[in-house]
Amino acid sequence: SVPAPAPATSAPAAAIAGGGCGATAGSGEGVRVGVLTVSDAISRGDMENKSLVVAKEQVQLLFAGKRTPVFTDGTCSQDAPAIDVILKSWCDTLRLDLVLTIGGTAFGPRDIVPECTSAVLHRHAPSLVTAMLVKGLAATAMAPLSRQVAGVRNSTLVINLPGSPKAVAEALEAIARCVPHAISQLHPKQ
């Protein structure tokens, strides 16, 4: 097992090689956040993962002055079994507080993240998706083409984000006040 990452840093993406997850999340006062980028191009190394940087920056803003994010991140191709294994591992084994997925929410034949996420959720949170859609519509008429899903597995909040850095920022801004409160409801003793 890989040692817990330091606050506001990342466990290496290689920790989830082979579809499993060998990373461990931090504990204590930090909020444990997993960011999974689902992209064939990024997983092959053909493209820089700019959306991951934006997601981490936005999460740090969400919890500024409250709790320090402790990140676990990974990248995988648009492969349903790999996505399933990672989401379940991060929710059930690592028991992260928040899992964000980036990408794979459009209408392409390989865009399967919403279906994979729905399959592992115990409870859906459609109002979070609505808030992200409303914010997205203020920026682009194409916002409804992102098929995001949000919900809870055990005590982990799971949220799909679009793939572009701009859309990631807008989506997280839309739910900025809700996410810390939702996590406190899922973990009332923290």
mmCIF file of C-alpha atoms in Angstrom:
data_model
loop_
_atom_site.group_PDB
_atom_site.id
_atom_site.type_symbol
_atom_site.label_atom_id
_atom_site.label_comp_id
_atom_site.label_asym_id
_atom_site.label_seq_id
_atom_site.Cartn_x
_atom_site.Cartn_y
_atom_site.Cartn_z
ATOM 1 C CA SER A 1 0.000 0.000 0.000
ATOM 2 C CA VAL A 2 1.219 3.490 -0.844
ATOM 3 C CA PRO A 3 1.616 5.809 2.185
ATOM 4 C CA ALA A 4 -1.055 8.453 2.679
ATOM 5 C CA PRO A 5 -0.416 11.574 0.619
ATOM 6 C CA ALA A 6 0.454 14.832 2.315
ATOM 7 C CA PRO A 7 -2.314 17.465 2.474
ATOM 8 C CA ALA A 8 -3.145 19.145 -0.846
ATOM 9 C CA THR A 9 -0.948 16.734 -2.786
ATOM 10 C CA SER A 10 -1.645 13.659 -4.868
ATOM 11 C CA ALA A 11 -1.080 9.958 -4.598
ATOM 12 C CA PRO A 12 0.594 8.840 -7.820
ATOM 13 C CA ALA A 13 -1.701 7.949 -10.677
ATOM 14 C CA ALA A 14 0.271 4.720 -11.029
ATOM 15 C CA ALA A 15 -1.341 3.604 -7.764
ATOM 16 C CA ILE A 16 -4.398 2.541 -9.727
ATOM 17 C CA ALA A 17 -2.553 0.778 -12.531
ATOM 18 C CA GLY A 18 -4.343 -2.301 -13.763
ATOM 19 C CA GLY A 19 -7.749 -0.967 -12.726
ATOM 20 C CA GLY A 20 -7.184 -1.502 -9.014
ATOM 21 C CA CYS A 21 -6.326 1.125 -6.445
ATOM 22 C CA GLY A 22 -3.295 0.800 -4.219
ATOM 23 C CA ALA A 23 -3.381 4.347 -2.874
ATOM 24 C CA THR A 24 -4.523 5.141 0.620
ATOM 25 C CA ALA A 25 -6.260 8.315 1.624
ATOM 26 C CA GLY A 26 -5.372 10.530 4.530
ATOM 27 C CA SER A 27 -7.461 10.844 7.654
ATOM 28 C CA GLY A 28 -8.045 13.319 10.436
ATOM 29 C CA GLU A 29 -8.932 16.914 9.660
ATOM 30 C CA GLY A 30 -8.380 16.634 5.922
ATOM 31 C CA VAL A 31 -11.172 15.984 3.486
ATOM 32 C CA ARG A 32 -10.283 12.917 1.415
ATOM 33 C CA VAL A 33 -10.898 13.598 -2.273
ATOM 34 C CA GLY A 34 -10.455 11.285 -5.242
ATOM 35 C CA VAL A 35 -10.247 12.733 -8.744
ATOM 36 C CA LEU A 36 -10.547 10.186 -11.540
ATOM 37 C CA THR A 37 -9.927 11.386 -15.078
ATOM 38 C CA VAL A 38 -11.578 9.096 -17.609
ATOM 39 C CA SER A 39 -9.985 9.751 -20.981
ATOM 40 C CA ASP A 40 -8.488 7.503 -23.611
ATOM 41 C CA ALA A 41 -6.119 10.268 -24.803
ATOM 42 C CA ILE A 42 -4.924 11.273 -21.323
ATOM 43 C CA SER A 43 -4.526 7.652 -20.185
ATOM 44 C CA ARG A 44 -2.305 7.011 -23.248
ATOM 45 C CA GLY A 45 -0.245 10.130 -22.475
ATOM 46 C CA ASP A 46 -1.329 11.848 -25.699
ATOM 47 C CA MET A 47 -2.828 14.847 -23.909
ATOM 48 C CA GLU A 48 -2.057 16.950 -20.836
ATOM 49 C CA ASN A 49 -4.550 16.646 -17.972
ATOM 50 C CA LYS A 50 -5.396 20.325 -17.489
ATOM 51 C CA SER A 51 -8.817 19.538 -16.022
ATOM 52 C CA LEU A 52 -7.233 17.700 -13.080
ATOM 53 C CA VAL A 53 -5.313 20.842 -12.111
ATOM 54 C CA VAL A 54 -8.486 22.938 -12.316
ATOM 55 C CA ALA A 55 -10.486 20.394 -10.287
ATOM 56 C CA LYS A 56 -7.897 20.368 -7.502
ATOM 57 C CA GLU A 57 -7.757 24.166 -7.416
ATOM 58 C CA GLN A 58 -11.555 24.370 -7.194
ATOM 59 C CA VAL A 59 -11.711 21.736 -4.429
ATOM 60 C CA GLN A 60 -9.145 23.681 -2.421
ATOM 61 C CA LEU A 61 -11.379 26.758 -2.759
ATOM 62 C CA LEU A 62 -14.447 24.724 -1.687
ATOM 63 C CA PHE A 63 -12.806 23.816 1.612
ATOM 64 C CA ALA A 64 -10.656 26.941 2.173
ATOM 65 C CA GLY A 65 -10.559 27.761 5.866
ATOM 66 C CA LYS A 66 -12.493 24.598 6.740
ATOM 67 C CA ARG A 67 -10.568 21.432 5.933
ATOM 68 C CA THR A 68 -7.463 20.641 3.926
ATOM 69 C CA PRO A 69 -8.036 18.448 0.870
ATOM 70 C CA VAL A 70 -5.978 15.267 0.700
ATOM 71 C CA PHE A 71 -6.032 14.078 -2.906
ATOM 72 C CA THR A 72 -5.928 10.659 -4.470
ATOM 73 C CA ASP A 73 -5.981 10.895 -8.246
ATOM 74 C CA GLY A 74 -5.907 8.552 -11.156
ATOM 75 C CA THR A 75 -6.504 8.229 -14.861
ATOM 76 C CA CYS A 76 -8.089 5.424 -16.815
ATOM 77 C CA SER A 77 -9.417 4.831 -20.302
ATOM 78 C CA GLN A 78 -13.141 4.666 -21.007
ATOM 79 C CA ASP A 79 -13.299 1.064 -19.824
ATOM 80 C CA ALA A 80 -16.367 0.094 -17.764
ATOM 81 C CA PRO A 81 -14.707 -2.631 -15.628
ATOM 82 C CA ALA A 82 -11.783 -0.328 -14.726
ATOM 83 C CA ILE A 83 -14.097 2.560 -13.846
ATOM 84 C CA ASP A 84 -16.239 0.228 -11.722
ATOM 85 C CA VAL A 85 -13.247 -1.156 -9.827
ATOM 86 C CA ILE A 86 -11.795 2.280 -9.126
ATOM 87 C CA LEU A 87 -15.070 3.862 -8.009
ATOM 88 C CA LYS A 88 -15.892 0.954 -5.706
ATOM 89 C CA SER A 89 -12.355 0.856 -4.302
ATOM 90 C CA TRP A 90 -12.258 4.570 -3.602
ATOM 91 C CA CYS A 91 -15.725 4.514 -1.989
ATOM 92 C CA ASP A 92 -15.639 1.168 -0.173
ATOM 93 C CA THR A 93 -11.988 0.523 0.666
ATOM 94 C CA LEU A 94 -10.420 3.976 0.886
ATOM 95 C CA ARG A 95 -13.719 5.477 2.070
ATOM 96 C CA LEU A 96 -12.976 8.832 0.476
ATOM 97 C CA ASP A 97 -15.298 11.706 1.375
ATOM 98 C CA LEU A 98 -15.656 12.954 -2.208
ATOM 99 C CA VAL A 99 -14.982 11.349 -5.576
ATOM 100 C CA LEU A 100 -14.992 13.476 -8.707
ATOM 101 C CA THR A 101 -14.816 11.990 -12.165
ATOM 102 C CA ILE A 102 -13.667 14.123 -15.085
ATOM 103 C CA GLY A 103 -14.740 13.390 -18.652
ATOM 104 C CA GLY A 104 -16.707 10.682 -20.383
ATOM 105 C CA THR A 105 -20.076 12.414 -19.965
ATOM 106 C CA ALA A 106 -20.852 13.391 -23.576
ATOM 107 C CA PHE A 107 -22.745 11.464 -26.279
ATOM 108 C CA GLY A 108 -19.820 9.643 -27.907
ATOM 109 C CA PRO A 109 -19.988 5.851 -28.097
ATOM 110 C CA ARG A 110 -17.189 5.529 -25.498
ATOM 111 C CA ASP A 111 -18.661 8.127 -23.094
ATOM 112 C CA ILE A 112 -19.836 5.690 -20.427
ATOM 113 C CA VAL A 113 -19.014 7.410 -17.138
ATOM 114 C CA PRO A 114 -22.624 8.296 -16.193
ATOM 115 C CA GLU A 115 -23.730 4.688 -16.700
ATOM 116 C CA CYS A 116 -20.770 3.354 -14.712
ATOM 117 C CA THR A 117 -21.395 5.839 -11.926
ATOM 118 C CA SER A 118 -25.137 5.146 -11.765
ATOM 119 C CA ALA A 119 -24.393 1.432 -11.433
ATOM 120 C CA VAL A 120 -22.365 1.945 -8.238
ATOM 121 C CA LEU A 121 -24.462 4.639 -6.519
ATOM 122 C CA HIS A 122 -26.783 3.767 -3.649
ATOM 123 C CA ARG A 123 -28.608 7.130 -3.750
ATOM 124 C CA HIS A 124 -28.799 9.719 -6.532
ATOM 125 C CA ALA A 125 -28.452 13.501 -6.040
ATOM 126 C CA PRO A 126 -30.172 14.988 -9.103
ATOM 127 C CA SER A 127 -30.343 18.497 -7.632
ATOM 128 C CA LEU A 128 -26.536 18.766 -7.711
ATOM 129 C CA VAL A 129 -26.659 17.909 -11.419
ATOM 130 C CA THR A 130 -29.403 20.486 -11.956
ATOM 131 C CA ALA A 131 -27.325 23.187 -10.263
ATOM 132 C CA MET A 132 -24.348 22.362 -12.494
ATOM 133 C CA LEU A 133 -26.569 22.400 -15.588
ATOM 134 C CA VAL A 134 -28.054 25.806 -14.731
ATOM 135 C CA LYS A 135 -24.565 27.270 -14.274
ATOM 136 C CA GLY A 136 -23.405 25.639 -17.494
ATOM 137 C CA LEU A 137 -26.355 27.058 -19.442
ATOM 138 C CA ALA A 138 -25.292 30.562 -18.423
ATOM 139 C CA ALA A 139 -21.992 29.914 -20.222
ATOM 140 C CA THR A 140 -23.001 27.795 -23.226
ATOM 141 C CA ALA A 141 -26.074 26.469 -24.964
ATOM 142 C CA MET A 142 -24.222 23.123 -25.232
ATOM 143 C CA ALA A 143 -24.363 22.457 -21.461
ATOM 144 C CA PRO A 144 -27.233 19.923 -21.774
ATOM 145 C CA LEU A 145 -24.905 17.695 -23.809
ATOM 146 C CA SER A 146 -23.092 16.710 -20.609
ATOM 147 C CA ARG A 147 -24.841 13.701 -19.051
ATOM 148 C CA GLN A 148 -23.536 14.162 -15.510
ATOM 149 C CA VAL A 149 -24.625 12.035 -12.564
ATOM 150 C CA ALA A 150 -24.171 12.666 -8.845
ATOM 151 C CA GLY A 151 -25.005 10.678 -5.759
ATOM 152 C CA VAL A 152 -23.794 8.719 -2.780
ATOM 153 C CA ARG A 153 -22.194 5.318 -2.370
ATOM 154 C CA ASN A 154 -22.028 4.387 1.312
ATOM 155 C CA SER A 155 -20.728 7.655 2.808
ATOM 156 C CA THR A 156 -18.909 8.946 -0.293
ATOM 157 C CA LEU A 157 -20.298 11.747 -2.441
ATOM 158 C CA VAL A 158 -19.629 10.959 -6.124
ATOM 159 C CA ILE A 159 -19.948 13.638 -8.811
ATOM 160 C CA ASN A 160 -19.356 13.408 -12.566
ATOM 161 C CA LEU A 161 -17.806 16.481 -14.181
ATOM 162 C CA PRO A 162 -17.427 17.311 -17.873
ATOM 163 C CA GLY A 163 -13.994 16.989 -19.461
ATOM 164 C CA SER A 164 -12.965 20.555 -20.325
ATOM 165 C CA PRO A 165 -11.125 22.685 -17.751
ATOM 166 C CA LYS A 166 -13.634 25.539 -18.161
ATOM 167 C CA ALA A 167 -16.622 23.233 -17.643
ATOM 168 C CA VAL A 168 -14.967 21.604 -14.597
ATOM 169 C CA ALA A 169 -14.507 25.029 -12.981
ATOM 170 C CA GLU A 170 -18.083 26.102 -13.769
ATOM 171 C CA ALA A 171 -19.593 22.868 -12.467
ATOM 172 C CA LEU A 172 -17.686 22.995 -9.179
ATOM 173 C CA GLU A 173 -18.468 26.696 -8.736
ATOM 174 C CA ALA A 174 -22.166 25.857 -9.134
ATOM 175 C CA ILE A 175 -22.121 23.435 -6.195
ATOM 176 C CA ALA A 176 -19.406 25.104 -4.111
ATOM 177 C CA ARG A 177 -21.630 25.818 -1.109
ATOM 178 C CA CYS A 178 -23.387 22.456 -1.253
ATOM 179 C CA VAL A 179 -20.470 20.022 -1.365
ATOM 180 C CA PRO A 180 -18.886 20.762 2.053
ATOM 181 C CA HIS A 181 -22.329 20.689 3.680
ATOM 182 C CA ALA A 182 -23.241 17.405 1.972
ATOM 183 C CA ILE A 183 -19.997 15.839 3.187
ATOM 184 C CA SER A 184 -20.681 17.040 6.730
ATOM 185 C CA GLN A 185 -24.108 15.380 6.520
ATOM 186 C CA LEU A 186 -22.522 12.132 5.339
ATOM 187 C CA HIS A 187 -19.909 12.290 8.129
ATOM 188 C CA PRO A 188 -21.659 13.982 11.088
ATOM 189 C CA LYS A 189 -18.807 13.286 13.545
ATOM 190 C CA GLN A 190 -16.131 15.037 11.443
#
